[in-house]
Short mmCIF file of C-alpha atoms and ligand atoms in Angstrom, two decimals:
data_model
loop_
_atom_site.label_atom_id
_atom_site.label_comp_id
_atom_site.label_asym_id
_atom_site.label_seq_id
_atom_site.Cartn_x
_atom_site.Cartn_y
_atom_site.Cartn_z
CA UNK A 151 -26.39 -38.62 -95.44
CA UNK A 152 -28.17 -41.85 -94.23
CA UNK A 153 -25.24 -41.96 -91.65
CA UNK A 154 -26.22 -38.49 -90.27
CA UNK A 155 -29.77 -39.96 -90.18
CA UNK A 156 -28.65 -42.94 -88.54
CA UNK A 157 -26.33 -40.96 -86.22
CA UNK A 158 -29.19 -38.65 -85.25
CA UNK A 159 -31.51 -41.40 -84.80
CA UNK A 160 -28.84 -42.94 -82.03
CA UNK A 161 -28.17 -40.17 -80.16
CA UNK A 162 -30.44 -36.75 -80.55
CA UNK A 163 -33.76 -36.22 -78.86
CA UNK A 164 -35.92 -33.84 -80.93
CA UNK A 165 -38.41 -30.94 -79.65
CA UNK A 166 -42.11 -31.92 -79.18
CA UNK A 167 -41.74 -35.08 -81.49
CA UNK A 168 -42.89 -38.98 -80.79
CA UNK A 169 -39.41 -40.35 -81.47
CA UNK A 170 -41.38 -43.95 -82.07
CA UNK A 171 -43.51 -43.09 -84.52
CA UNK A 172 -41.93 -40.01 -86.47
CA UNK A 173 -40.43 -40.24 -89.69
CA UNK A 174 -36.67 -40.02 -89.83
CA UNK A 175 -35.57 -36.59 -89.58
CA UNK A 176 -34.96 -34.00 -93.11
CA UNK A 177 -31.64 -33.20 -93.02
CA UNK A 178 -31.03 -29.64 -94.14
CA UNK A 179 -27.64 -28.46 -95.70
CA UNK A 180 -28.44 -24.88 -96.31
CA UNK A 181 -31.30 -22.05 -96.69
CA UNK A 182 -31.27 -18.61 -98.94
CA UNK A 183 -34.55 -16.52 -98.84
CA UNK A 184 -37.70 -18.81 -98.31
CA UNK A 185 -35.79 -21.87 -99.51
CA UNK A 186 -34.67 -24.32 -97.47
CA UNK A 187 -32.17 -26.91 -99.62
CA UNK A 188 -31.59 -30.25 -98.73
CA UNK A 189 -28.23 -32.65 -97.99
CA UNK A 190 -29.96 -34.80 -100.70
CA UNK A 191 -30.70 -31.64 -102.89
CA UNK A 192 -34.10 -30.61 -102.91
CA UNK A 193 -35.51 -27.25 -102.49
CA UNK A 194 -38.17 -27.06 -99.14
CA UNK A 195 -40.16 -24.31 -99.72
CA UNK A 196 -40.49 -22.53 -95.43
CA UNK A 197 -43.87 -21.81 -94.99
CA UNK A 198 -43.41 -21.52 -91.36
CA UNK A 199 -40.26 -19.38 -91.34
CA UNK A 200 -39.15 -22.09 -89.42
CA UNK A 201 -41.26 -22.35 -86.12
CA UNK A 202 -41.90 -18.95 -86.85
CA UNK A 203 -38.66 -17.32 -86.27
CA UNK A 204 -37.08 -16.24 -89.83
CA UNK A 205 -38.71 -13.46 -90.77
CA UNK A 206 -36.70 -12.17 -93.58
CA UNK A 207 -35.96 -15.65 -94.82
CA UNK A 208 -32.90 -17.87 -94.31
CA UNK A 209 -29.15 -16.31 -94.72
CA UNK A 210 -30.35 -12.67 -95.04
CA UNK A 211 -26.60 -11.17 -96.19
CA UNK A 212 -27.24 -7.74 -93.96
CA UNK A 213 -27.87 -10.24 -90.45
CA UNK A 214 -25.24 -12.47 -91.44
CA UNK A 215 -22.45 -9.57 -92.32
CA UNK A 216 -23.85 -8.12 -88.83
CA UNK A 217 -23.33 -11.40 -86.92
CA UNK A 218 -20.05 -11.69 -88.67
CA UNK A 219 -18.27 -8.12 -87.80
CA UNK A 220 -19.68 -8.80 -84.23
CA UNK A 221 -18.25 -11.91 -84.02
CA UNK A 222 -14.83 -10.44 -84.79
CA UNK A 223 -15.57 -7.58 -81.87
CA UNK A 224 -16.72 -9.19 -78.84
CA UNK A 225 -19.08 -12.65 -79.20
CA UNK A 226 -20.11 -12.62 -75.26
CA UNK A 227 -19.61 -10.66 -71.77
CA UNK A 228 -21.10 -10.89 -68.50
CA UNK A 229 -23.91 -8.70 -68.26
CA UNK A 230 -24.45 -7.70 -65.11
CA UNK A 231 -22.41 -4.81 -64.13
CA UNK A 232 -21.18 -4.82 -67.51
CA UNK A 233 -22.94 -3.19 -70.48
CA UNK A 234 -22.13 -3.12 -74.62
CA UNK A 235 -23.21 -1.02 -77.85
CA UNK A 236 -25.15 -3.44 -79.69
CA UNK A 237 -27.35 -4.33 -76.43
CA UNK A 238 -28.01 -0.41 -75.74
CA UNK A 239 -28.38 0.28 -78.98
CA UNK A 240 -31.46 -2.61 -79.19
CA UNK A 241 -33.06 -1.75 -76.41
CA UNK A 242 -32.75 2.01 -77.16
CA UNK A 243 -34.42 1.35 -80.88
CA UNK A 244 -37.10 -1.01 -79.55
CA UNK A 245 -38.11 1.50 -76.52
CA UNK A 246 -38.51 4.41 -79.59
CA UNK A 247 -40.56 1.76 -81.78
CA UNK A 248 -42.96 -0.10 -79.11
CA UNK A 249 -46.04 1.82 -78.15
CA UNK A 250 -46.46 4.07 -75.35
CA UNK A 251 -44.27 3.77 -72.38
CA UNK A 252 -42.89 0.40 -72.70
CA UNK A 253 -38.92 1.45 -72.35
CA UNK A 254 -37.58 -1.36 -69.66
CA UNK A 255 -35.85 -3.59 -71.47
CA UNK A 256 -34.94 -6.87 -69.63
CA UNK A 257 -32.98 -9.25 -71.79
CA UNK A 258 -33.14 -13.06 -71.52
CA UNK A 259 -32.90 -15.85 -73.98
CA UNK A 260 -36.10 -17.39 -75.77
CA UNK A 261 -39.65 -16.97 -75.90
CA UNK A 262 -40.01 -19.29 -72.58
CA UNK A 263 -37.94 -17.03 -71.00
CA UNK A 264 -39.28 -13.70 -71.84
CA UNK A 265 -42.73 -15.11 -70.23
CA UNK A 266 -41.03 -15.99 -67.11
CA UNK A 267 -39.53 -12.97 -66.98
CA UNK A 268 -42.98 -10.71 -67.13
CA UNK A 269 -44.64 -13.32 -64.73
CA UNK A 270 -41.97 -12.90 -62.58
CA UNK A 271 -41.67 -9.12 -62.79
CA UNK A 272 -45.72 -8.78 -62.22
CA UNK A 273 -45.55 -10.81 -59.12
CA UNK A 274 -42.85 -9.26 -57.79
CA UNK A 275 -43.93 -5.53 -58.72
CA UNK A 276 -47.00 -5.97 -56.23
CA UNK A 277 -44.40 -7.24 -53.78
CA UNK A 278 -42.62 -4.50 -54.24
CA UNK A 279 -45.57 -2.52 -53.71
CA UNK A 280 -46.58 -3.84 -50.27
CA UNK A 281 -49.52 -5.39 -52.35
CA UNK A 282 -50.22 -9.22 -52.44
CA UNK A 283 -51.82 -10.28 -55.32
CA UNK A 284 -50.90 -13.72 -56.90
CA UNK A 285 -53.22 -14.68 -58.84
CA UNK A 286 -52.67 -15.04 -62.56
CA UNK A 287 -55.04 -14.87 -65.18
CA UNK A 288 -54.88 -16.66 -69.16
CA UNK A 289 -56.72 -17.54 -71.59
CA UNK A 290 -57.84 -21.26 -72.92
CA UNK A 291 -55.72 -22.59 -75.91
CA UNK A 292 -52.70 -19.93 -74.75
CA UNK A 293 -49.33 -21.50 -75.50
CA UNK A 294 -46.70 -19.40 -73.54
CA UNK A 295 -43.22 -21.44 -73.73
CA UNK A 296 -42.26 -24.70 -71.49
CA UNK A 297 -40.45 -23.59 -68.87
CA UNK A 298 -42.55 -24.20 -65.34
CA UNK A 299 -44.54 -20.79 -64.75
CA UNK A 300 -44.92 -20.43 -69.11
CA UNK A 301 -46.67 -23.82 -68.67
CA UNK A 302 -48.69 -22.81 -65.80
CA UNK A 303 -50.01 -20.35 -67.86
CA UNK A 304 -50.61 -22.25 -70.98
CA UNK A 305 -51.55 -24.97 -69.27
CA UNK A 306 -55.05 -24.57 -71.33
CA UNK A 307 -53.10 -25.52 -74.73
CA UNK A 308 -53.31 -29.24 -73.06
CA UNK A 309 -49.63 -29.83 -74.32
CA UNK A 310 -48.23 -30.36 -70.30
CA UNK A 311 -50.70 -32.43 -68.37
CA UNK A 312 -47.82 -34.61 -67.24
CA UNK A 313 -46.20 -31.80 -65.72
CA UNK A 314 -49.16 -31.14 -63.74
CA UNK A 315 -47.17 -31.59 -60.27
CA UNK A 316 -45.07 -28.64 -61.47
CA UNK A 317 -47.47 -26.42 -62.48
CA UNK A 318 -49.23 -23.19 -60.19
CA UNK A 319 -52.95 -22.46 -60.26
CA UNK A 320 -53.81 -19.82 -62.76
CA UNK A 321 -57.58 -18.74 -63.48
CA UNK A 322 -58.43 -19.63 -67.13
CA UNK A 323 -60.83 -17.77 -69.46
CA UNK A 324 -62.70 -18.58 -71.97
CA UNK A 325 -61.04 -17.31 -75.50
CA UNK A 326 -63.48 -15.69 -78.37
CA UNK A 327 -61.78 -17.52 -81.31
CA UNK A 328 -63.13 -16.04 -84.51
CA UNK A 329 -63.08 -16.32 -88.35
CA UNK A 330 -64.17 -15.07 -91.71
CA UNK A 331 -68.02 -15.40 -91.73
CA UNK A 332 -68.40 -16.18 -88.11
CA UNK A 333 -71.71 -15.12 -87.18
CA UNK A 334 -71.83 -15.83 -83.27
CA UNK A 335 -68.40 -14.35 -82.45
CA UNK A 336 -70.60 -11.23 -80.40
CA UNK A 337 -72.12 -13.96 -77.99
CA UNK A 338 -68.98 -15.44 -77.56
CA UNK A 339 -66.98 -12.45 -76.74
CA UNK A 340 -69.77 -11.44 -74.10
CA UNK A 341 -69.18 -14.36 -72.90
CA UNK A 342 -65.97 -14.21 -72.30
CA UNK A 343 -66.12 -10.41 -71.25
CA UNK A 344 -68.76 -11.82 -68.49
CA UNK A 345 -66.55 -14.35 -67.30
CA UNK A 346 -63.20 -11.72 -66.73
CA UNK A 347 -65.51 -9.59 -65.44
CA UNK A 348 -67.01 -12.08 -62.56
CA UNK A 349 -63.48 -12.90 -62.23
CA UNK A 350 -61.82 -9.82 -61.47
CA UNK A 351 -65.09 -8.70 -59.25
CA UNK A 352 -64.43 -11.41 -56.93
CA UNK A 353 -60.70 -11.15 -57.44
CA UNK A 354 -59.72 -7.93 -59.07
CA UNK A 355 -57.77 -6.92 -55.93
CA UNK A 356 -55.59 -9.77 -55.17
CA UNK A 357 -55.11 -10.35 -59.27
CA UNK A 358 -51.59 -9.33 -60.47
CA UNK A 359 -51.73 -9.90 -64.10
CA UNK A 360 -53.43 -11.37 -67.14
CA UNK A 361 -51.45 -12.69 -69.69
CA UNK A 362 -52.16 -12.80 -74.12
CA UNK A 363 -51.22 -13.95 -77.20
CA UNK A 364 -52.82 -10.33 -78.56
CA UNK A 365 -54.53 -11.17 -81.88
CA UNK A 366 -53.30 -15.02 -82.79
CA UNK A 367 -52.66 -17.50 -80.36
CA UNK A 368 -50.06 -19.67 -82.38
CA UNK A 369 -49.25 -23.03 -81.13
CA UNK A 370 -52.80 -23.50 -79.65
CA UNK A 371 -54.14 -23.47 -83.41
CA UNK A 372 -53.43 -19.94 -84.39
CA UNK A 373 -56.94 -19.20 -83.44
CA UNK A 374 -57.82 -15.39 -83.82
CA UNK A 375 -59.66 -12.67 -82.16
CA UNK A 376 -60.76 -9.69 -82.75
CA UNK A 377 -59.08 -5.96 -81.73
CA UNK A 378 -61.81 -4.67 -80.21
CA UNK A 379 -61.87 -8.21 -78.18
CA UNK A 380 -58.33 -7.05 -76.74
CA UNK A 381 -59.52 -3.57 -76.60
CA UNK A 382 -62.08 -4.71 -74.19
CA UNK A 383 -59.87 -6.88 -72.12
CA UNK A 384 -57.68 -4.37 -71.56
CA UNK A 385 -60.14 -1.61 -70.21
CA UNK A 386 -61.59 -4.02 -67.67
CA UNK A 387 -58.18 -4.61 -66.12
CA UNK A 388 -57.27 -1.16 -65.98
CA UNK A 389 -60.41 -0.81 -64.13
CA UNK A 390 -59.16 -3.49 -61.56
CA UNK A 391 -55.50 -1.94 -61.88
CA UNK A 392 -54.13 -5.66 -63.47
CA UNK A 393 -51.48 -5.56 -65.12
CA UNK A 394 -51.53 -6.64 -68.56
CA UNK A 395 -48.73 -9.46 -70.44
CA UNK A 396 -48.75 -9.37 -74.22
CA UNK A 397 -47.42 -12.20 -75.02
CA UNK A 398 -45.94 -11.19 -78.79
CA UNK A 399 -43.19 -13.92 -79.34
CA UNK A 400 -44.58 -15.08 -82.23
CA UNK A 401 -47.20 -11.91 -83.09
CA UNK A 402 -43.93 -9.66 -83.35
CA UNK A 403 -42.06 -7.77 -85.77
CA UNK A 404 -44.81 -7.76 -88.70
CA UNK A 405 -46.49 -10.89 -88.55
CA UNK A 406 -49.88 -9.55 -87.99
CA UNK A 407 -49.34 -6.46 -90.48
CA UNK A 408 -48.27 -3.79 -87.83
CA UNK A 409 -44.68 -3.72 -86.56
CA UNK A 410 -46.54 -4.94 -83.22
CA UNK A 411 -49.98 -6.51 -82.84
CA UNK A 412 -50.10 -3.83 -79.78
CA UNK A 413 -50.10 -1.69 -81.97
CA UNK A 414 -53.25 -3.15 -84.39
CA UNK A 415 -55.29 -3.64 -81.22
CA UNK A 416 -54.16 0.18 -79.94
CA UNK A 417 -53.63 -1.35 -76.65
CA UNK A 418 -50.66 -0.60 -74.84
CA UNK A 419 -49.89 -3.01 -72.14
CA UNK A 420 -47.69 -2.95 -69.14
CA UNK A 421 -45.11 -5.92 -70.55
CA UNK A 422 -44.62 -7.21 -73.71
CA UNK A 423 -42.70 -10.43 -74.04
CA UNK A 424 -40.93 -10.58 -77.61
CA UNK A 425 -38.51 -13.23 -79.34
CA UNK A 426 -38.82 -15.66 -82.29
CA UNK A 427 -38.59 -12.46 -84.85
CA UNK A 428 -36.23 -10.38 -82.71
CA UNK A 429 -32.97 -11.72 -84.40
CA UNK A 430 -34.40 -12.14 -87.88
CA UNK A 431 -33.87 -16.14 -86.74
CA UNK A 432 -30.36 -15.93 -86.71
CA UNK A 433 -30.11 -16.16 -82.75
CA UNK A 434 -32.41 -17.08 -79.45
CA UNK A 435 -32.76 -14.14 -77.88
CA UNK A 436 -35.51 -12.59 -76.49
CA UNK A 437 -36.71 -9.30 -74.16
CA UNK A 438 -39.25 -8.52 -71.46
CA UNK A 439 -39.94 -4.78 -71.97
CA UNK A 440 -41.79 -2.47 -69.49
CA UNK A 441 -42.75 0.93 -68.14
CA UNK A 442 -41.09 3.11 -65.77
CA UNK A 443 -43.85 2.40 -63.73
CA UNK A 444 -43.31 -1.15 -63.46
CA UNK A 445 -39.09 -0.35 -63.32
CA UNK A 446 -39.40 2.04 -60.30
CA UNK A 447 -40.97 -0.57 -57.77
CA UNK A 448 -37.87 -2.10 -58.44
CA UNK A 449 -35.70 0.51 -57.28
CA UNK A 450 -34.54 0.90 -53.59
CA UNK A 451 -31.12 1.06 -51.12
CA UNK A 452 -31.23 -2.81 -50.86
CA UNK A 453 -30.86 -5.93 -52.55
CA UNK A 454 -34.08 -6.86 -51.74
CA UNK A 455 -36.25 -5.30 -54.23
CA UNK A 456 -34.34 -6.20 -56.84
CA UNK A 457 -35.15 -8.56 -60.29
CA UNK A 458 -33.27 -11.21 -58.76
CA UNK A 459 -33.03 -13.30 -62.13
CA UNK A 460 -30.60 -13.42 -65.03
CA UNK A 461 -29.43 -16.38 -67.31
CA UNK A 462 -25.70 -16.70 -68.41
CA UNK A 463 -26.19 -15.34 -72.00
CA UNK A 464 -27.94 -12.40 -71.10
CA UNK A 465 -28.04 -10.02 -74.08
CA UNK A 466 -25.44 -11.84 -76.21
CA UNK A 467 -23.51 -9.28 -78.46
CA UNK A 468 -24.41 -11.78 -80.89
CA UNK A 469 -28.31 -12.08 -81.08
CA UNK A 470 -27.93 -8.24 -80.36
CA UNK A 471 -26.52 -6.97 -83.34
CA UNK A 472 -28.97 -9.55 -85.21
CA UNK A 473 -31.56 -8.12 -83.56
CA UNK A 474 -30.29 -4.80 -84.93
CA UNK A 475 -29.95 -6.24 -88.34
CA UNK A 476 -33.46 -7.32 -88.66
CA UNK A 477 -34.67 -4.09 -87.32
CA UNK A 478 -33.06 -2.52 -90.13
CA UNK A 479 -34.65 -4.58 -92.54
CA UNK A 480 -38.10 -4.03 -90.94
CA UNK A 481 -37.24 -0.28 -91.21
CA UNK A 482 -37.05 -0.84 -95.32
CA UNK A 483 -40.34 0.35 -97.16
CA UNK A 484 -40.01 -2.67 -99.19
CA UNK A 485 -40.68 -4.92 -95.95
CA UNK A 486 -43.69 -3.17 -95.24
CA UNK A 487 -45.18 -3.69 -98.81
CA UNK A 488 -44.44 -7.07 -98.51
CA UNK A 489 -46.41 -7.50 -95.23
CA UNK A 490 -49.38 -6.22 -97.38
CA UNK A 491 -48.44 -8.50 -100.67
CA UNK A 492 -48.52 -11.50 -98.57
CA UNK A 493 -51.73 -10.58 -96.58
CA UNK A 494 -53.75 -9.68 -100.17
CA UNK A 495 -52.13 -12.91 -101.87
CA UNK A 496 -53.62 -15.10 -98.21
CA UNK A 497 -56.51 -13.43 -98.97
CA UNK A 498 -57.22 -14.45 -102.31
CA UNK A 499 -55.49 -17.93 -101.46
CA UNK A 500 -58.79 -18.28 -98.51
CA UNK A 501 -61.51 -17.37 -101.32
CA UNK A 502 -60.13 -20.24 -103.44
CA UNK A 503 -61.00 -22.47 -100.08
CA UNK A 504 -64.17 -20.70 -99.45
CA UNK A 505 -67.33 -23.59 -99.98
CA UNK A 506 -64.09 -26.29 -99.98
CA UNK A 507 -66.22 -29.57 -98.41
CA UNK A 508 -63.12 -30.18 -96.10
CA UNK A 509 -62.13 -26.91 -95.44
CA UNK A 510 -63.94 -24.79 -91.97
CA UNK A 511 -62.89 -21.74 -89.93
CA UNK A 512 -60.78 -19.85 -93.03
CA UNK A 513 -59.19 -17.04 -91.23
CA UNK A 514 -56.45 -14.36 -91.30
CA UNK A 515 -54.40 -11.74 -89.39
CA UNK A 516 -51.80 -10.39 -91.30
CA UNK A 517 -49.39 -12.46 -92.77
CA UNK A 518 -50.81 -15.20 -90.77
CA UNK A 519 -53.50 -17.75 -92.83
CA UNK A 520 -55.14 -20.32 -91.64
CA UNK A 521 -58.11 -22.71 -91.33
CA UNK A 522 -59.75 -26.20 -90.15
CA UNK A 523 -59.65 -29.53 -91.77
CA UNK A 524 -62.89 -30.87 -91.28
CA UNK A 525 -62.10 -34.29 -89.24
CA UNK A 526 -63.88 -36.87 -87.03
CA UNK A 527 -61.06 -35.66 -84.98
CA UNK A 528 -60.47 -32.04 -84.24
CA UNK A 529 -57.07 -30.74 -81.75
CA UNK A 530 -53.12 -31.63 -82.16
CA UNK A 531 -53.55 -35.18 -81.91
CA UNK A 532 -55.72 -35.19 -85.20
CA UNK A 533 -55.46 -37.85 -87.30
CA UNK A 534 -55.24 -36.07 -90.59
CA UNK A 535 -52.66 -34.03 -89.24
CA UNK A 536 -49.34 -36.35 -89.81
CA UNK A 537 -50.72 -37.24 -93.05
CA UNK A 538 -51.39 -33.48 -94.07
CA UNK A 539 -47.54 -33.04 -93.52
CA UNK A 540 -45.99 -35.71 -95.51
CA UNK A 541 -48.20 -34.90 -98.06
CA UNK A 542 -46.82 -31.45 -97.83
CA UNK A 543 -43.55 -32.48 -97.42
CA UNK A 544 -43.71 -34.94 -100.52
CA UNK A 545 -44.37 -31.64 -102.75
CA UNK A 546 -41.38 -29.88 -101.02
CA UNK A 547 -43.53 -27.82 -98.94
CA UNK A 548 -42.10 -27.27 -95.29
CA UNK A 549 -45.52 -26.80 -93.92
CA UNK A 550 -46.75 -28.38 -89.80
CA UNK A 551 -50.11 -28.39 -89.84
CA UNK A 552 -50.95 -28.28 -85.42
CA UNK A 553 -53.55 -31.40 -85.88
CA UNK A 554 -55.76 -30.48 -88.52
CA UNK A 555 -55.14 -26.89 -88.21
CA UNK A 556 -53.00 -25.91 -91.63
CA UNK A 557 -51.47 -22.86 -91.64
CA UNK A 558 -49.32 -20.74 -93.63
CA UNK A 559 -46.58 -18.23 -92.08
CA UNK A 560 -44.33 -17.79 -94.50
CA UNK A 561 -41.17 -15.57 -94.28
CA UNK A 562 -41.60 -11.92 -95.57
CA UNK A 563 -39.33 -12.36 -98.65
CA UNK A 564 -41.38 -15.02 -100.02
CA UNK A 565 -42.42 -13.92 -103.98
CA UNK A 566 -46.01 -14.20 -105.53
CA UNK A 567 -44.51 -17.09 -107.56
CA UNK A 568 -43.53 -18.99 -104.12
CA UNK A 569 -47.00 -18.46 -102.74
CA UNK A 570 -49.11 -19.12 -105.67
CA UNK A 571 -46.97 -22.46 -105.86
CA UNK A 572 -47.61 -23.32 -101.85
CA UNK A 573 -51.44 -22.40 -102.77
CA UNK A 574 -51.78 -24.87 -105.21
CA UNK A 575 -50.24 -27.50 -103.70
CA UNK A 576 -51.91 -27.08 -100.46
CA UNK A 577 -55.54 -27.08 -102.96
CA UNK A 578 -54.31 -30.48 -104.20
CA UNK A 579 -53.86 -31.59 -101.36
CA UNK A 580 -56.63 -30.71 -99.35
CA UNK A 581 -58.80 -32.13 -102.44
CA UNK A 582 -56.77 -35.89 -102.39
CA UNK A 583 -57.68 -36.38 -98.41
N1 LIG B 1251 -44.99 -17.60 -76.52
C1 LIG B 1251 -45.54 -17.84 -77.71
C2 LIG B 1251 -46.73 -17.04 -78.14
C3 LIG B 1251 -45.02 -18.81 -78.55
O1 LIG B 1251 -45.60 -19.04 -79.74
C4 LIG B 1251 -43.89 -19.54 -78.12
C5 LIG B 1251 -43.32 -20.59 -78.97
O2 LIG B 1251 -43.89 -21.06 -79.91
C6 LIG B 1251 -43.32 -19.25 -76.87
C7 LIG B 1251 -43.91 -18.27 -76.10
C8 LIG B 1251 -42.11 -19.98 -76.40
O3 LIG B 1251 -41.02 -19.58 -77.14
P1 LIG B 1251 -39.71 -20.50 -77.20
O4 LIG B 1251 -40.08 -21.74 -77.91
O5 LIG B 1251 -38.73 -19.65 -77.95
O6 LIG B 1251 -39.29 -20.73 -75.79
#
C-alpha cells in the first residue's frame, strides 16, 4: 500500500487539493452500501456519497448487474446520427418524471458540462430568435462546474480568481441564505428581490438567462433558501421573458426530499442541468433537458441554427443504463421512506446542536444537514476546516467539511445505526475543538 501512496504521490495530480500541504491520499480498495473499506482495512463511513454522487450507496447489485449486461451489449457508439435503447429509454423516463414541459434531452458528460450546455443553448435560443440578449445573470456563492462559461457563472463562489482572464461578465445577485431560527431572512430576500428587479428593469430585454442552484447551493457552503425565494425569482423573469437554468447537479434525484428540488419549489424552469445522481455514481454522465419551446428555435433547413456542440462520449450506453438502474431504485417505495428517515433523523441530529457554543446557522433541506463552525475565520480557506476533517477521518468518518461549513449528505441506504454513529462522532468532535 505505501507504494501506491508513494506511486500516487509521484505521478497523480488530485482535484481541488494543495498537493504541498495535503495529507497523503486514503487509498480505497472497495465500497458496499454507505461503507467505504480501506486497502489497509478500515471501514469509512460516506457521509458525502462521495462528492455527492452515490446516491444509493457504493456497489448497488441492480446498477452494477445493469452496467454489466450493457457492457456485454454495446459499451459505446457515436451519437450523432446514431441512436440506442438505453439512451431513449433515459431520456424518455426522465421527460415523464421532470415537471412540466421539460422533454429535450441533450446528453453530455458531467455536471460542468450540463451547465455549458444550458448556457450555451440560452444564448443561442435568442440567436435563434433574431433576439440579442447576452447577458447572464447568477447568484453570489453559486458553484456551477469548472469549465470556462460554468466558472463565469460561479465566479461568486471565489474558487477561480486566477482564471479571471478566461472568464465573461455575468451580473451577480445577492443570495438570501437562510436557516433554522433566522429571523431577518424577509429583509434579505427583499433585498435580493429589489436588486433582480433593478436589474432586469434596466436589462430585462437584452437578459437571456438566470442561472440556480434551486434550494441548496452545494460547494459554495450548501447555503439554503427558501421555496417561495425561488418562487419569486422565477415570476419576475417570466415577467421579463428570461429564461430560467436550474442548476440541479447536486439538488437531483432526492436529495432535497422531492425527486427534483423543481419540484419542492413548484417552479418549472426552462432548463434543468442534472448529473452527480443520474447514474447512481456508477458513471459521469450528465443531461441538459428543455422544452419544446426552447428545441424548436433550433430547428430550420440549415446548419446554422443548429446546437453545434457534442463531446465524444455523448450518452454512453454505459452511464445510460446506470442511469436507468438508479431510476429504478428511486422508483422503489422504500427509497422514498428513506428520504424521509434520513431528513427526521438530521432533524433530531440539529436539535442536539441547537445552543452548541461553536455551532451557528443549523440548517436543512432534505437529506441535506448542515451548519457553521463558529471561527475567527469564516469561508473555504477556514482554519478549522482541515482540522475538522482529520478529526473526522481519525473516527472513520468520510466527512469534507467546505471551511468551517460541516455537512452531512449521506447516501440514501445509510441505516439509523450509521447515522446515529456519524452524529455522535461529529458531537465529539465539535465539543474537542
Ligand atoms: N453544478 C453544481 C451545483 C455542482 O455542485 C457541481 C459540482 O459539485 C457542478 C455543477 C459541476 O459538476 P462536475 O464536478 O460533475 O463537473
Amino acid at each position: 500500500m505505501n507504494d501506491l501512496i508513494a506511486l500516487d504521490r509521484r505521478h497523480v495530480w488530485h482535484p481541488f487539493t494543495q498537493e504541498q500541504t495535503a495529507p497523503a491520499p486514503v487509498v480505497v480498495a472497495r465500497g458496499r452500501g454507505a461503507v467505504l473499506e480501506t486497502a489497509d482495512g478500515r471501514q469509512l463511513l460516506d457521509l458525502v456519497s462521495s462528492w455527492w454522487v452515490n446516491i444509493h450507496g457504493h456497489a448497488h447489485p441492480h446498477i452494477v448487474e445493469a452496467v454489466a449486461a450493457q457492457a456485454r451489449e454495446l459499451e459505446q457508439v457515436i451519437f450523432a446520427g446514431f441512436t440506442h435503447e438505453p439512451a431513449v429509454r433515459l431520456a424518455s423516463r426522465l421527460a415523464q418524471k421532470l415537471p412540466g414541459d421539460l422533454n429535450r434531452v441533450f446528453f453530455s458528460d458531467d455536471g460542468s458540462t450540463a451547465v455549458e450546455v444550458a448556457l450555451k443553448l440560452a444564448i443561442q435560443f435568442w440567436r435563434n430568435r433574431g433576439e440579442t440578449r447576452d447577458r447572464v445573470l447568477a447568484f453570489e456563492g453559486g458553484y456551477h462546474g469548472d469549465t470556462v462559461g460554468a466558472m463565469s457563472v460561479g465566479r461568486g463562489s471565489g474558487f477561480f480568481e486566477a482564471f479571471s482572464p478566461l472568464l465573461s461578465d455575468v451580473t451577480r445577485l445577492p443570495y438570501p441564505a437562510t436557516w433554522i431560527g433566522d429571523t431577518e431572512v424577509d429583509t434579505r430576500e427583499g433585498e435580493a428581490l429589489r436588486k433582480l428587479d433593478a436589474v432586469l428593469d434596466a436589462h430585462g430585454s437584452d437578459t437571456a438567462a438566470l442561472i440556480m442552484e434551486p434550494l441548496v447551493q452545494g460547494a459554495g457552503g450548501m447555503r439554503m433558501c427558501r421555496p417561495g425565494f425561488v418562487r419569486d425569482v422565477a415570476e419576475r423573469l417570466r415577467a421579463h421573458g428570461v429564461l430560467l437554468i436550474f442548476d440541479e447537479v447536486m439538488t437531483g434525484f432526492g436529495r432535497t426530499g422531492e425527486l427534483f428540488a423543481a419540484g419542492s419549489t413548484g417552479v418549472v424552469p426552462d432548463l434543468i442541468c442534472l448529473s452527480k445522481g443520474l447514474t447512481g455514481g456508477f458513471l459521469p454522465l450528465s443531461v441538459t433537458v428543455t422544452s419544446d419551446r426552447v428545441y424548436e428555435s433550433f430547428l430550420a433547413e440549415d446548419f446554422d441554427r443548429a446546437f453545434t456542440h457534442g463531446h465524444s462520449f455523448t450518452a454512453n450506453p454505459l452511464g445510460c443504463a446506470a442511469a436507468n438502474a438508479s431510476l429504478d431504485l428511486l422508483e422503489r417505495s422504500d427509497t422514498r421512506r428513506d428520504l424521509q428517515r434520513i431528513e427526521a433523523a438530521h432533524t433530531g441530529f440539529l436539535e442536539r446542536l441547537c445552543g452548541h457554543p461553536r455551532v451557528v446557522r443549523r440548517r436543512l433541506t432534505g437529506t441535506v444537514a448542515a451548519f457553521d463552525v463558529h471561527d475567527e475565520r469564516a469561508g473555504y480557506d477556514a482554519a478549522v476546516g482541515p482540522r475538522l476533517k482529520a478529526e473526522f477521518l481519525a473516527r472513520d468518518l468520510l466527512l469534507r467539511p467546505l471551511g468551517n461549513v460541516v455537512y452531512l449528505l449521506p447516501p440514501y441506504c445509510i441505516d439509523d445505526a450509521q447515522l446515529a454513529h456519524a452524529y455522535d462522532a461529529v458531537i465529539e468532535v465539535i465539543d474537542g475543538l
